[in-house]
PDB file of C-alpha atoms and ligand atoms in Angstrom:
ATOM      1  CA  MET V  20      78.668  90.258  79.708  1.00 37.00           C
ATOM      2  CA  SER V  21      75.238  90.094  78.990  1.00 37.00           C
ATOM      3  CA  PRO V  22      74.211  93.127  76.215  1.00 36.00           C
ATOM      4  CA  GLU V  23      71.068  93.697  78.303  1.00 37.00           C
ATOM      5  CA  LEU V  24      73.714  94.433  80.844  1.00 38.00           C
ATOM      6  CA  ARG V  25      75.266  97.181  78.114  1.00 42.00           C
ATOM      7  CA  ILE V  26      71.798  98.652  77.819  1.00 39.00           C
ATOM      8  CA  GLU V  27      70.407  98.471  81.505  1.00 43.00           C
ATOM      9  CA  MET V  28      73.611  99.714  83.338  1.00 51.00           C
ATOM     10  CA  PRO V  29      72.979 103.239  81.121  1.00 55.00           C
ATOM     11  CA  GLU V  30      68.825 103.294  81.280  1.00 59.00           C
ATOM     12  CA  ALA V  31      69.192 103.118  85.533  1.00 61.00           C
ATOM     13  CA  ARG V  32      72.537 105.602  85.330  1.00 62.00           C
ATOM     14  CA  ARG V  33      70.096 108.123  83.688  1.00 64.00           C
ATOM     15  CA  GLU V  34      67.189 108.050  85.523  1.00 64.00           C
ATOM     16  CA  THR V  35      69.742 108.527  88.612  1.00 64.00           C
ATOM     17  CA  HIS V  36      70.761 111.514  87.131  1.00 64.00           C
ATOM     18  CA  LEU V  37      67.650 112.962  86.001  1.00 64.00           C
ATOM     19  CA  ARG V  38      65.894 111.793  88.821  1.00 65.00           C
ATOM     20  CA  SER V  39      67.959 114.777  90.725  1.00 70.00           C
ATOM     21  CA  GLN V  40      66.179 117.913  91.509  1.00 74.00           C
ATOM     22  CA  GLY V  41      67.335 121.147  90.907  1.00 86.00           C
ATOM     23  CA  PRO V  42      70.227 123.111  88.738  1.00 92.00           C
ATOM     24  CA  ALA V  43      73.099 120.320  87.548  1.00 93.00           C
ATOM     25  CA  ILE V  44      75.164 123.497  87.917  1.00 96.00           C
ATOM     26  CA  SER V  45      74.009 127.681  89.292  1.00 96.00           C
ATOM     27  CA  VAL V  46      77.080 129.769  88.648  1.00 97.00           C
ATOM     28  CA  ARG V  47      76.469 132.900  90.868  1.00 97.00           C
ATOM     29  CA  GLY V  48      78.553 136.981  90.704  1.00 97.00           C
ATOM     30  CA  LEU V  49      81.452 134.525  89.100  1.00 97.00           C
ATOM     31  CA  SER V  50      84.642 136.660  88.617  1.00 97.00           C
ATOM     32  CA  LYS V  51      87.864 136.099  87.551  1.00 97.00           C
ATOM     33  CA  SER V  52      91.031 138.637  87.034  1.00 96.00           C
ATOM     34  CA  TYR V  53      94.426 137.903  85.536  1.00 95.00           C
ATOM     35  CA  GLY V  54      96.484 141.638  86.776  1.00 94.00           C
ATOM     36  CA  ASP V  55      93.982 143.955  84.983  1.00 91.00           C
ATOM     37  CA  ASN V  56      92.490 141.477  82.620  1.00 93.00           C
ATOM     38  CA  ARG V  57      89.010 141.231  84.072  1.00 95.00           C
ATOM     39  CA  VAL V  58      88.168 137.959  82.251  1.00 96.00           C
ATOM     40  CA  LEU V  59      85.050 136.508  84.149  1.00 97.00           C
ATOM     41  CA  ASP V  60      83.264 139.328  85.163  1.00 96.00           C
ATOM     42  CA  ASN V  61      80.483 138.825  87.797  1.00 96.00           C
ATOM     43  CA  LEU V  62      78.783 135.815  85.799  1.00 97.00           C
ATOM     44  CA  SER V  63      75.670 134.109  86.532  1.00 97.00           C
ATOM     45  CA  PHE V  64      73.560 131.145  84.857  1.00 97.00           C
ATOM     46  CA  ASP V  65      72.054 127.947  85.251  1.00 97.00           C
ATOM     47  CA  LEU V  66      72.454 124.695  83.657  1.00 96.00           C
ATOM     48  CA  GLU V  67      69.752 122.441  83.355  1.00 94.00           C
ATOM     49  CA  ARG V  68      69.928 118.162  83.655  1.00 92.00           C
ATOM     50  CA  GLY V  69      70.496 116.434  80.639  1.00 92.00           C
ATOM     51  CA  ARG V  70      71.566 119.006  78.209  1.00 95.00           C
ATOM     52  CA  VAL V  71      73.815 119.324  75.986  1.00 96.00           C
ATOM     53  CA  TYR V  72      74.882 123.605  76.142  1.00 97.00           C
ATOM     54  CA  VAL V  73      78.101 124.771  73.832  1.00 97.00           C
ATOM     55  CA  VAL V  74      79.978 127.507  75.244  1.00 97.00           C
ATOM     56  CA  MET V  75      81.695 130.164  72.584  1.00 95.00           C
ATOM     57  CA  GLY V  76      83.425 133.071  71.729  1.00 93.00           C
ATOM     58  CA  PRO V  77      86.576 134.976  70.910  1.00 90.00           C
ATOM     59  CA  SER V  78      89.768 132.671  71.279  1.00 88.00           C
ATOM     60  CA  GLY V  79      91.585 134.152  74.629  1.00 89.00           C
ATOM     61  CA  CYS V  80      87.353 134.763  75.842  1.00 91.00           C
ATOM     62  CA  GLY V  81      87.917 133.125  79.262  1.00 94.00           C
ATOM     63  CA  LYS V  82      85.708 129.789  77.828  1.00 94.00           C
ATOM     64  CA  SER V  83      89.111 127.684  79.785  1.00 92.00           C
ATOM     65  CA  THR V  84      89.408 129.997  82.158  1.00 95.00           C
ATOM     66  CA  LEU V  85      85.167 129.536  83.162  1.00 97.00           C
ATOM     67  CA  LEU V  86      86.051 125.675  82.845  1.00 95.00           C
ATOM     68  CA  ARG V  87      88.306 125.650  84.840  1.00 94.00           C
ATOM     69  CA  HIS V  88      86.845 127.368  87.718  1.00 96.00           C
ATOM     70  CA  LEU V  89      83.835 124.774  86.928  1.00 96.00           C
ATOM     71  CA  ILE V  90      85.759 121.935  87.467  1.00 94.00           C
ATOM     72  CA  ALA V  91      87.294 123.484  90.688  1.00 92.00           C
ATOM     73  CA  ALA V  92      90.687 123.204  88.875  1.00 92.00           C
ATOM     74  CA  GLU V  93      91.221 127.236  89.600  1.00 95.00           C
ATOM     75  CA  GLU V  94      90.229 129.586  92.645  1.00 95.00           C
ATOM     76  CA  PRO V  95      87.452 132.423  92.486  1.00 97.00           C
ATOM     77  CA  ASP V  96      88.104 135.881  92.619  1.00 97.00           C
ATOM     78  CA  ALA V  97      84.360 136.058  93.535  1.00 97.00           C
ATOM     79  CA  GLY V  98      81.466 134.261  93.531  1.00 97.00           C
ATOM     80  CA  GLU V  99      80.666 130.790  93.791  1.00 96.00           C
ATOM     81  CA  VAL V 100      79.817 127.275  91.232  1.00 96.00           C
ATOM     82  CA  GLN V 101      77.362 124.511  92.304  1.00 94.00           C
ATOM     83  CA  ILE V 102      77.433 121.237  91.003  1.00 93.00           C
ATOM     84  CA  ASP V 103      74.679 119.146  92.163  1.00 89.00           C
ATOM     85  CA  GLY V 104      74.327 121.365  95.139  1.00 89.00           C
ATOM     86  CA  VAL V 105      76.836 121.471  96.560  1.00 90.00           C
ATOM     87  CA  ASP V 106      79.833 125.576  96.309  1.00 93.00           C
ATOM     88  CA  ILE V 107      82.359 123.126  95.090  1.00 93.00           C
ATOM     89  CA  HIS V 108      84.974 126.339  95.703  1.00 92.00           C
ATOM     90  CA  SER V 109      84.451 126.592  99.434  1.00 91.00           C
ATOM     91  CA  ALA V 110      83.336 123.015  99.761  1.00 88.00           C
ATOM     92  CA  ASN V 111      85.333 121.330 102.773  1.00 90.00           C
ATOM     93  CA  ARG V 112      88.008 118.988 101.090  1.00 88.00           C
ATOM     94  CA  ARG V 113      85.170 115.983 101.093  1.00 88.00           C
ATOM     95  CA  GLN V 114      82.656 117.555  99.323  1.00 88.00           C
ATOM     96  CA  ARG V 115      84.226 119.083  96.715  1.00 87.00           C
ATOM     97  CA  GLU V 116      86.160 115.101  96.122  1.00 85.00           C
ATOM     98  CA  ASP V 117      82.988 114.224  96.108  1.00 85.00           C
ATOM     99  CA  ALA V 118      81.262 116.958  93.872  1.00 87.00           C
ATOM    100  CA  LYS V 119      84.231 116.217  91.945  1.00 86.00           C
ATOM    101  CA  ARG V 120      83.478 112.656  90.835  1.00 86.00           C
ATOM    102  CA  LYS V 121      80.158 114.365  89.564  1.00 89.00           C
ATOM    103  CA  PHE V 122      81.408 115.473  87.030  1.00 91.00           C
ATOM    104  CA  GLY V 123      83.978 113.781  84.028  1.00 91.00           C
ATOM    105  CA  VAL V 124      86.616 116.122  81.692  1.00 92.00           C
ATOM    106  CA  LEU V 125      87.455 115.347  78.132  1.00 89.00           C
ATOM    107  CA  PHE V 126      90.682 117.985  77.716  1.00 82.00           C
ATOM    108  CA  GLN V 127      91.456 119.112  74.425  1.00 72.00           C
ATOM    109  CA  SER V 128      94.620 116.739  74.861  1.00 69.00           C
ATOM    110  CA  ALA V 129      92.452 113.668  75.605  1.00 68.00           C
ATOM    111  CA  ALA V 130      95.478 113.980  77.912  1.00 82.00           C
ATOM    112  CA  LEU V 131      96.147 109.739  77.973  1.00 90.00           C
ATOM    113  CA  LEU V 132      98.908 108.422  79.637  1.00 93.00           C
ATOM    114  CA  ASN V 133     101.159 106.439  76.804  1.00 91.00           C
ATOM    115  CA  GLY V 134     102.753 103.825  79.233  1.00 94.00           C
ATOM    116  CA  LEU V 135      99.154 102.619  79.817  1.00 95.00           C
ATOM    117  CA  THR V 136      96.693 100.926  77.362  1.00 96.00           C
ATOM    118  CA  VAL V 137      92.947 102.371  76.549  1.00 96.00           C
ATOM    119  CA  ALA V 138      91.494 100.397  78.997  1.00 97.00           C
ATOM    120  CA  GLN V 139      94.035 101.350  81.723  1.00 96.00           C
ATOM    121  CA  ASN V 140      93.528 104.682  80.527  1.00 95.00           C
ATOM    122  CA  VAL V 141      90.128 104.516  81.623  1.00 95.00           C
ATOM    123  CA  ALA V 142      90.589 102.072  84.708  1.00 96.00           C
ATOM    124  CA  LEU V 143      92.616 105.214  86.299  1.00 93.00           C
ATOM    125  CA  PRO V 144      89.981 107.057  88.030  1.00 90.00           C
ATOM    126  CA  ILE V 145      87.965 104.053  88.784  1.00 92.00           C
ATOM    127  CA  GLN V 146      90.531 103.029  90.510  1.00 93.00           C
ATOM    128  CA  ARG V 147      91.762 105.900  92.330  1.00 88.00           C
ATOM    129  CA  HIS V 148      88.445 107.180  93.099  1.00 86.00           C
ATOM    130  CA  THR V 149      86.999 103.367  94.425  1.00 88.00           C
ATOM    131  CA  ASP V 150      88.225 100.209  95.943  1.00 91.00           C
ATOM    132  CA  LEU V 151      85.946  97.869  93.707  1.00 92.00           C
ATOM    133  CA  PRO V 152      87.007  94.759  92.579  1.00 94.00           C
ATOM    134  CA  GLN V 153      89.359  94.418  89.347  1.00 94.00           C
ATOM    135  CA  SER V 154      86.570  92.258  88.135  1.00 93.00           C
ATOM    136  CA  THR V 155      83.719  94.818  88.072  1.00 94.00           C
ATOM    137  CA  ILE V 156      86.885  97.713  87.281  1.00 94.00           C
ATOM    138  CA  ASP V 157      87.272  95.780  83.969  1.00 95.00           C
ATOM    139  CA  LEU V 158      83.831  95.118  83.649  1.00 93.00           C
ATOM    140  CA  MET V 159      83.222  98.752  83.660  1.00 92.00           C
ATOM    141  CA  VAL V 160      85.570  99.679  81.340  1.00 95.00           C
ATOM    142  CA  ARG V 161      84.234  97.366  79.294  1.00 94.00           C
ATOM    143  CA  LEU V 162      81.315  98.905  79.247  1.00 91.00           C
ATOM    144  CA  LYS V 163      82.747 102.801  78.539  1.00 91.00           C
ATOM    145  CA  LEU V 164      84.927 101.681  75.901  1.00 93.00           C
ATOM    146  CA  GLU V 165      81.611 100.224  73.946  1.00 90.00           C
ATOM    147  CA  LEU V 166      79.805 102.770  74.771  1.00 86.00           C
ATOM    148  CA  VAL V 167      82.475 104.700  72.632  1.00 87.00           C
ATOM    149  CA  GLY V 168      82.965 102.455  69.894  1.00 88.00           C
ATOM    150  CA  MET V 169      86.698 101.303  70.928  1.00 91.00           C
ATOM    151  CA  GLY V 170      85.801  97.899  72.344  1.00 91.00           C
ATOM    152  CA  GLU V 171      88.212  96.727  70.230  1.00 92.00           C
ATOM    153  CA  ALA V 172      91.018  99.457  71.286  1.00 94.00           C
ATOM    154  CA  ALA V 173      91.397  98.307  74.740  1.00 95.00           C
ATOM    155  CA  ASP V 174      94.927  96.776  74.512  1.00 96.00           C
ATOM    156  CA  LYS V 175      96.449  99.560  73.011  1.00 96.00           C
ATOM    157  CA  TYR V 176      98.986 101.870  73.571  1.00 96.00           C
ATOM    158  CA  PRO V 177      98.165 105.745  72.886  1.00 93.00           C
ATOM    159  CA  TYR V 178     100.686 106.274  70.217  1.00 93.00           C
ATOM    160  CA  GLU V 179      98.987 104.022  68.663  1.00 94.00           C
ATOM    161  CA  ILE V 180      95.433 104.687  67.862  1.00 93.00           C
ATOM    162  CA  SER V 181      94.097 108.031  65.746  1.00 88.00           C
ATOM    163  CA  GLY V 182      93.352 111.606  67.172  1.00 85.00           C
ATOM    164  CA  GLY V 183      90.080 110.152  66.650  1.00 86.00           C
ATOM    165  CA  MET V 184      90.588 107.688  68.284  1.00 89.00           C
ATOM    166  CA  LYS V 185      92.742 109.090  71.480  1.00 90.00           C
ATOM    167  CA  LYS V 186      89.495 111.497  71.862  1.00 88.00           C
ATOM    168  CA  ARG V 187      87.522 108.476  72.301  1.00 89.00           C
ATOM    169  CA  ALA V 188      89.382 106.883  74.708  1.00 92.00           C
ATOM    170  CA  GLY V 189      89.298 109.594  76.275  1.00 92.00           C
ATOM    171  CA  LEU V 190      85.646 110.135  76.522  1.00 89.00           C
ATOM    172  CA  ALA V 191      85.327 106.878  77.440  1.00 92.00           C
ATOM    173  CA  ARG V 192      87.931 107.839  80.352  1.00 93.00           C
ATOM    174  CA  ALA V 193      85.486 110.966  81.306  1.00 91.00           C
ATOM    175  CA  ILE V 194      82.702 108.801  81.740  1.00 90.00           C
ATOM    176  CA  ALA V 195      84.184 105.751  83.553  1.00 91.00           C
ATOM    177  CA  LEU V 196      82.520 107.019  87.052  1.00 89.00           C
ATOM    178  CA  ASP V 197      78.741 107.772  85.134  1.00 87.00           C
ATOM    179  CA  PRO V 198      79.559 110.843  85.799  1.00 91.00           C
ATOM    180  CA  ALA V 199      76.095 113.048  86.157  1.00 91.00           C
ATOM    181  CA  ILE V 200      77.886 116.413  84.201  1.00 94.00           C
ATOM    182  CA  VAL V 201      80.723 115.801  81.342  1.00 94.00           C
ATOM    183  CA  PHE V 202      82.801 118.546  80.307  1.00 95.00           C
ATOM    184  CA  TYR V 203      84.110 118.988  77.038  1.00 93.00           C
ATOM    185  CA  ASP V 204      87.020 121.698  75.974  1.00 91.00           C
ATOM    186  CA  GLU V 205      87.365 121.691  72.001  1.00 90.00           C
ATOM    187  CA  PRO V 206      86.796 117.900  71.628  1.00 89.00           C
ATOM    188  CA  SER V 207      86.731 118.532  68.222  1.00 86.00           C
ATOM    189  CA  ALA V 208      89.942 120.153  67.873  1.00 82.00           C
ATOM    190  CA  GLY V 209      92.076 118.850  65.250  1.00 80.00           C
ATOM    191  CA  LEU V 210      90.223 116.237  64.095  1.00 82.00           C
ATOM    192  CA  ASP V 211      88.531 116.444  60.591  1.00 85.00           C
ATOM    193  CA  PRO V 212      85.182 116.172  59.423  1.00 89.00           C
ATOM    194  CA  VAL V 213      83.563 112.614  59.669  1.00 87.00           C
ATOM    195  CA  MET V 214      85.918 112.237  62.775  1.00 84.00           C
ATOM    196  CA  ILE V 215      84.295 115.335  64.705  1.00 89.00           C
ATOM    197  CA  GLY V 216      80.487 114.126  63.428  1.00 90.00           C
ATOM    198  CA  VAL V 217      81.363 111.018  65.527  1.00 87.00           C
ATOM    199  CA  ILE V 218      82.238 112.701  68.589  1.00 88.00           C
ATOM    200  CA  ASP V 219      79.130 115.033  68.105  1.00 93.00           C
ATOM    201  CA  LYS V 220      77.113 111.949  67.693  1.00 91.00           C
ATOM    202  CA  LEU V 221      78.470 110.282  70.601  1.00 88.00           C
ATOM    203  CA  ILE V 222      78.087 114.355  72.613  1.00 92.00           C
ATOM    204  CA  LYS V 223      74.771 113.742  71.471  1.00 92.00           C
ATOM    205  CA  ASP V 224      73.983 109.765  72.559  1.00 88.00           C
ATOM    206  CA  LEU V 225      75.228 109.755  75.472  1.00 86.00           C
ATOM    207  CA  THR V 226      73.575 112.947  76.808  1.00 89.00           C
ATOM    208  CA  SER V 227      70.220 111.518  75.962  1.00 88.00           C
ATOM    209  CA  LYS V 228      71.268 107.636  76.640  1.00 84.00           C
ATOM    210  CA  LEU V 229      72.865 108.560  80.490  1.00 83.00           C
ATOM    211  CA  GLY V 230      71.402 111.961  81.235  1.00 87.00           C
ATOM    212  CA  ILE V 231      74.114 113.117  81.361  1.00 91.00           C
ATOM    213  CA  THR V 232      74.419 117.208  81.072  1.00 94.00           C
ATOM    214  CA  SER V 233      77.361 118.218  78.522  1.00 96.00           C
ATOM    215  CA  VAL V 234      79.149 121.786  78.543  1.00 97.00           C
ATOM    216  CA  VAL V 235      80.890 121.604  75.688  1.00 96.00           C
ATOM    217  CA  ILE V 236      83.615 124.376  74.580  1.00 95.00           C
ATOM    218  CA  THR V 237      84.016 124.888  70.883  1.00 91.00           C
ATOM    219  CA  HIS V 238      84.242 126.626  68.071  1.00 85.00           C
ATOM    220  CA  GLU V 239      83.067 124.583  65.574  1.00 87.00           C
ATOM    221  CA  MET V 240      80.176 126.343  63.784  1.00 90.00           C
ATOM    222  CA  PRO V 241      78.545 122.517  62.517  1.00 91.00           C
ATOM    223  CA  SER V 242      79.099 120.753  65.835  1.00 93.00           C
ATOM    224  CA  ILE V 243      77.492 124.074  67.215  1.00 94.00           C
ATOM    225  CA  PHE V 244      74.118 123.632  65.003  1.00 94.00           C
ATOM    226  CA  ARG V 245      74.412 119.848  65.046  1.00 94.00           C
ATOM    227  CA  ILE V 246      74.893 119.041  69.194  1.00 96.00           C
ATOM    228  CA  ALA V 247      73.657 122.113  71.058  1.00 97.00           C
ATOM    229  CA  ASP V 248      70.660 122.444  73.077  1.00 96.00           C
ATOM    230  CA  GLU V 249      71.735 125.843  74.238  1.00 97.00           C
ATOM    231  CA  VAL V 250      74.201 128.103  73.042  1.00 97.00           C
ATOM    232  CA  LEU V 251      76.469 130.938  75.416  1.00 97.00           C
ATOM    233  CA  MET V 252      78.971 132.934  74.064  1.00 96.00           C
ATOM    234  CA  LEU V 253      81.080 134.566  76.269  1.00 96.00           C
ATOM    235  CA  PHE V 254      83.125 137.856  75.551  1.00 94.00           C
ATOM    236  CA  GLY V 255      84.619 140.698  76.887  1.00 91.00           C
ATOM    237  CA  GLY V 256      83.538 138.878  81.179  1.00 94.00           C
ATOM    238  CA  LYS V 257      79.957 138.596  80.010  1.00 94.00           C
ATOM    239  CA  ILE V 258      77.313 135.472  78.433  1.00 95.00           C
ATOM    240  CA  VAL V 259      76.353 138.043  75.221  1.00 94.00           C
ATOM    241  CA  PHE V 260      74.326 135.641  74.428  1.00 95.00           C
ATOM    242  CA  ARG V 261      71.896 132.666  75.278  1.00 96.00           C
ATOM    243  CA  GLY V 262      69.948 130.860  73.338  1.00 96.00           C
ATOM    244  CA  THR V 263      68.688 128.169  71.366  1.00 97.00           C
ATOM    245  CA  PRO V 264      71.462 127.426  67.552  1.00 96.00           C
ATOM    246  CA  SER V 265      68.373 128.479  66.140  1.00 95.00           C
ATOM    247  CA  ASP V 266      68.201 131.906  67.935  1.00 95.00           C
ATOM    248  CA  LEU V 267      71.330 131.841  67.030  1.00 95.00           C
ATOM    249  CA  ARG V 268      71.019 131.858  64.051  1.00 94.00           C
ATOM    250  CA  THR V 269      68.441 134.660  63.581  1.00 94.00           C
ATOM    251  CA  SER V 270      70.435 136.764  66.450  1.00 94.00           C
ATOM    252  CA  ASN V 271      70.959 140.408  66.132  1.00 92.00           C
ATOM    253  CA  SER V 272      73.659 141.197  68.248  1.00 92.00           C
ATOM    254  CA  PRO V 273      76.662 142.033  66.574  1.00 91.00           C
ATOM    255  CA  VAL V 274      79.057 140.564  68.517  1.00 91.00           C
ATOM    256  CA  VAL V 275      77.752 136.847  67.680  1.00 93.00           C
ATOM    257  CA  ARG V 276      77.071 138.076  64.031  1.00 93.00           C
ATOM    258  CA  GLN V 277      80.688 138.955  63.367  1.00 91.00           C
ATOM    259  CA  PHE V 278      81.642 135.726  64.864  1.00 91.00           C
ATOM    260  CA  LEU V 279      79.388 133.300  63.273  1.00 91.00           C
ATOM    261  CA  ASN V 280      80.309 135.057  59.327  1.00 89.00           C
ATOM    262  CA  GLY V 281      84.245 135.355  60.595  1.00 87.00           C
ATOM    263  CA  ASP V 282      83.633 139.088  60.011  1.00 84.00           C
ATOM    264  CA  PRO V 283      87.743 140.502  60.436  1.00 82.00           C
ATOM    265  CA  GLU V 284      86.299 143.740  61.132  1.00 83.00           C
ATOM    266  CA  GLY V 285      83.744 144.486  64.155  1.00 85.00           C
ATOM    267  CA  PRO V 286      82.876 144.194  67.809  1.00 86.00           C
ATOM    268  CA  ILE V 287      85.385 141.577  68.322  1.00 85.00           C
ATOM    269  CA  ASN V 288      88.338 143.434  68.348  1.00 75.00           C
ATOM    270  CA  ALA V 289      91.761 141.027  67.728  1.00 60.00           C
ATOM    271  CA  PRO V 290      91.623 140.945  64.217  1.00 52.00           C
ATOM    272  CA  ARG V 291      90.758 144.388  63.724  1.00 52.00           C
ATOM    273  CA  GLN V 292      93.963 145.148  65.812  1.00 53.00           C
ATOM    274  CA  LEU V 293      96.363 142.398  63.726  1.00 58.00           C
ATOM    275  CA  ALA V 294      94.080 144.372  60.499  1.00 56.00           C
ATOM    276  CA  GLU V 295      95.833 147.846  61.612  1.00 56.00           C
ATOM    277  CA  LEU V 296      99.113 146.493  62.100  1.00 58.00           C
ATOM    278  CA  SER V 297      99.288 144.314  58.949  1.00 62.00           C
ATOM    279  CA  GLN V 298      98.083 147.126  57.163  1.00 64.00           C
ATOM    280  CA  ARG V 299     100.687 149.396  59.348  1.00 60.00           C
ATOM    281  CA  LEU V 300     103.359 146.846  58.079  1.00 63.00           C
ATOM    282  CA  ILE V 301     102.359 146.626  54.543  1.00 64.00           C
ATOM    283  CA  GLY V 302     102.079 151.133  54.824  1.00 60.00           C
ATOM    284  CA  ASP V 303     105.440 150.948  55.735  1.00 52.00           C
ATOM    285  CA  VAL V 304     107.261 149.039  53.529  1.00 51.00           C
ATOM    286  CA  GLY V 305     104.791 150.592  51.098  1.00 47.00           C
ATOM    287  CA  ARG V 306     106.960 153.668  52.369  1.00 49.00           C
ATOM    288  CA  GLY V 307     110.320 152.413  52.355  1.00 46.00           C
ATOM    289  CA  ARG V 308     110.730 151.868  55.526  1.00 45.00           C
ATOM    290  CA  THR V 309     111.483 148.573  57.413  1.00 42.00           C
ATOM    291  CA  PRO V 310     109.028 147.939  60.475  1.00 41.00           C
TER     292      PRO V 310
HETATM  293  N1  ATP W 426      96.837 131.628  85.042  1.00 75.67           N
HETATM  294  C1  ATP W 426      96.719 132.815  83.692  1.00 75.67           C
HETATM  295  N2  ATP W 426      97.729 133.871  83.944  1.00 75.67           N
HETATM  296  C2  ATP W 426      97.700 134.933  83.273  1.00 75.67           C
HETATM  297  N3  ATP W 426      96.570 134.718  82.403  1.00 75.67           N
HETATM  298  C3  ATP W 426      95.959 133.928  82.185  1.00 75.67           C
HETATM  299  C4  ATP W 426      95.878 132.571  83.115  1.00 75.67           C
HETATM  300  N4  ATP W 426      95.067 131.904  82.548  1.00 75.67           N
HETATM  301  C5  ATP W 426      94.573 132.732  80.928  1.00 75.67           C
HETATM  302  N5  ATP W 426      94.727 133.689  80.841  1.00 75.67           N
HETATM  303  C6  ATP W 426      93.824 134.778  80.563  1.00 75.67           C
HETATM  304  O1  ATP W 426      92.846 135.076  80.273  1.00 75.67           O
HETATM  305  C7  ATP W 426      92.559 135.618  78.798  1.00 75.67           C
HETATM  306  C8  ATP W 426      91.526 133.932  79.045  1.00 75.67           C
HETATM  307  O2  ATP W 426      92.155 133.116  78.375  1.00 75.67           O
HETATM  308  P1  ATP W 426      91.591 131.399  77.723  1.00 75.67           P
HETATM  309  O3  ATP W 426      92.386 130.976  77.985  1.00 75.67           O
HETATM  310  O4  ATP W 426      90.453 131.176  79.224  1.00 75.67           O
HETATM  311  O5  ATP W 426      91.003 131.873  76.704  1.00 75.67           O
HETATM  312  P2  ATP W 426      89.705 131.191  75.836  1.00 75.67           P
HETATM  313  O6  ATP W 426      88.807 131.391  75.772  1.00 75.67           O
HETATM  314  O7  ATP W 426      90.343 129.363  76.172  1.00 75.67           O
HETATM  315  O8  ATP W 426      91.106 130.858  74.307  1.00 75.67           O
HETATM  316  P3  ATP W 426      91.166 129.992  73.743  1.00 75.67           P
HETATM  317  O9  ATP W 426      89.803 129.788  72.437  1.00 75.67           O
HETATM  318  O10 ATP W 426      92.275 130.503  72.202  1.00 75.67           O
HETATM  319  O11 ATP W 426      91.450 128.483  73.628  1.00 75.67           O
HETATM  320  C9  ATP W 426      93.612 135.381  77.970  1.00 75.67           C
HETATM  321  O12 ATP W 426      93.639 136.717  78.038  1.00 75.67           O
HETATM  322  C10 ATP W 426      94.577 134.472  79.142  1.00 75.67           C
HETATM  323  O13 ATP W 426      95.688 135.294  78.197  1.00 75.67           O
HETATM  324 MG1   MG W 427      90.852 127.510  75.722  1.00 75.67          MG
END
């Protein structure tokens, strides 16, 4: 493969992604409850092309639920999600499949198949969604592995590589079909700070070099400040904050402040409930009663 090809293909892709009109993702009135638990409460927002969006919020606030609705892995109670102008929840099967080809997903576990090599894992979505000849698929796979710095590991099996390499392989697979949008659910979970930096740089580079729109769920504060063009904070079923990382730093919102400072006390009450529980247990033990 010539070096020019490596450079020109992404550039062409970048132009294609950025030339399209309208927001990459448009959410209107999105609601979802599980029983009495209203996890997504009438959410509406647009995400523009070619930017990195971080979705953050306390554990259990609904980040993964939101992600599942954005990728049409789950049906909402109400509202719509448009990907590139197509409402993926009301679209017919064909339109939905077409829309799904526009995005890639890096799941938390990277979710590689252990019986296949890294290269075969990356080839899988291309084989599934296209009828391209194997030689073209091989070229695409090689390109994607080079992009994430995994060219050398193409023929290794997932159990032979480290957690960080698995994430990079998962990322190569997520971008196998040249998606316009990539969703990441906690891409840094379980990685050391240097590897988190490597993944962050990849997300940033892919976004700028390929014109991809990146939606990243993460708790990692250093990552948020490194990669985000905009941050959305989800809490109580609502987007309670949206702004740049520097807006985040100076926000007066008590929810944002508590989250950034890691305060156990504040409007995010799960830790408070825990504190109350431990207080009660200690109190009970102190009074000579077993809890
Ligand atoms: N399929 C389901 N059935 C019932 N409740 C669910 C289901 N999926 C999620 N929930 C609930 O919805 C809420 C949001 O869960 P979700 O996994 O989206 O949170 P999260 O923000 O991704 O949390 P974390 O940071 O821990 O990954 C939680 O209270 C969870 O128990
Ligand atoms: Mg989650």
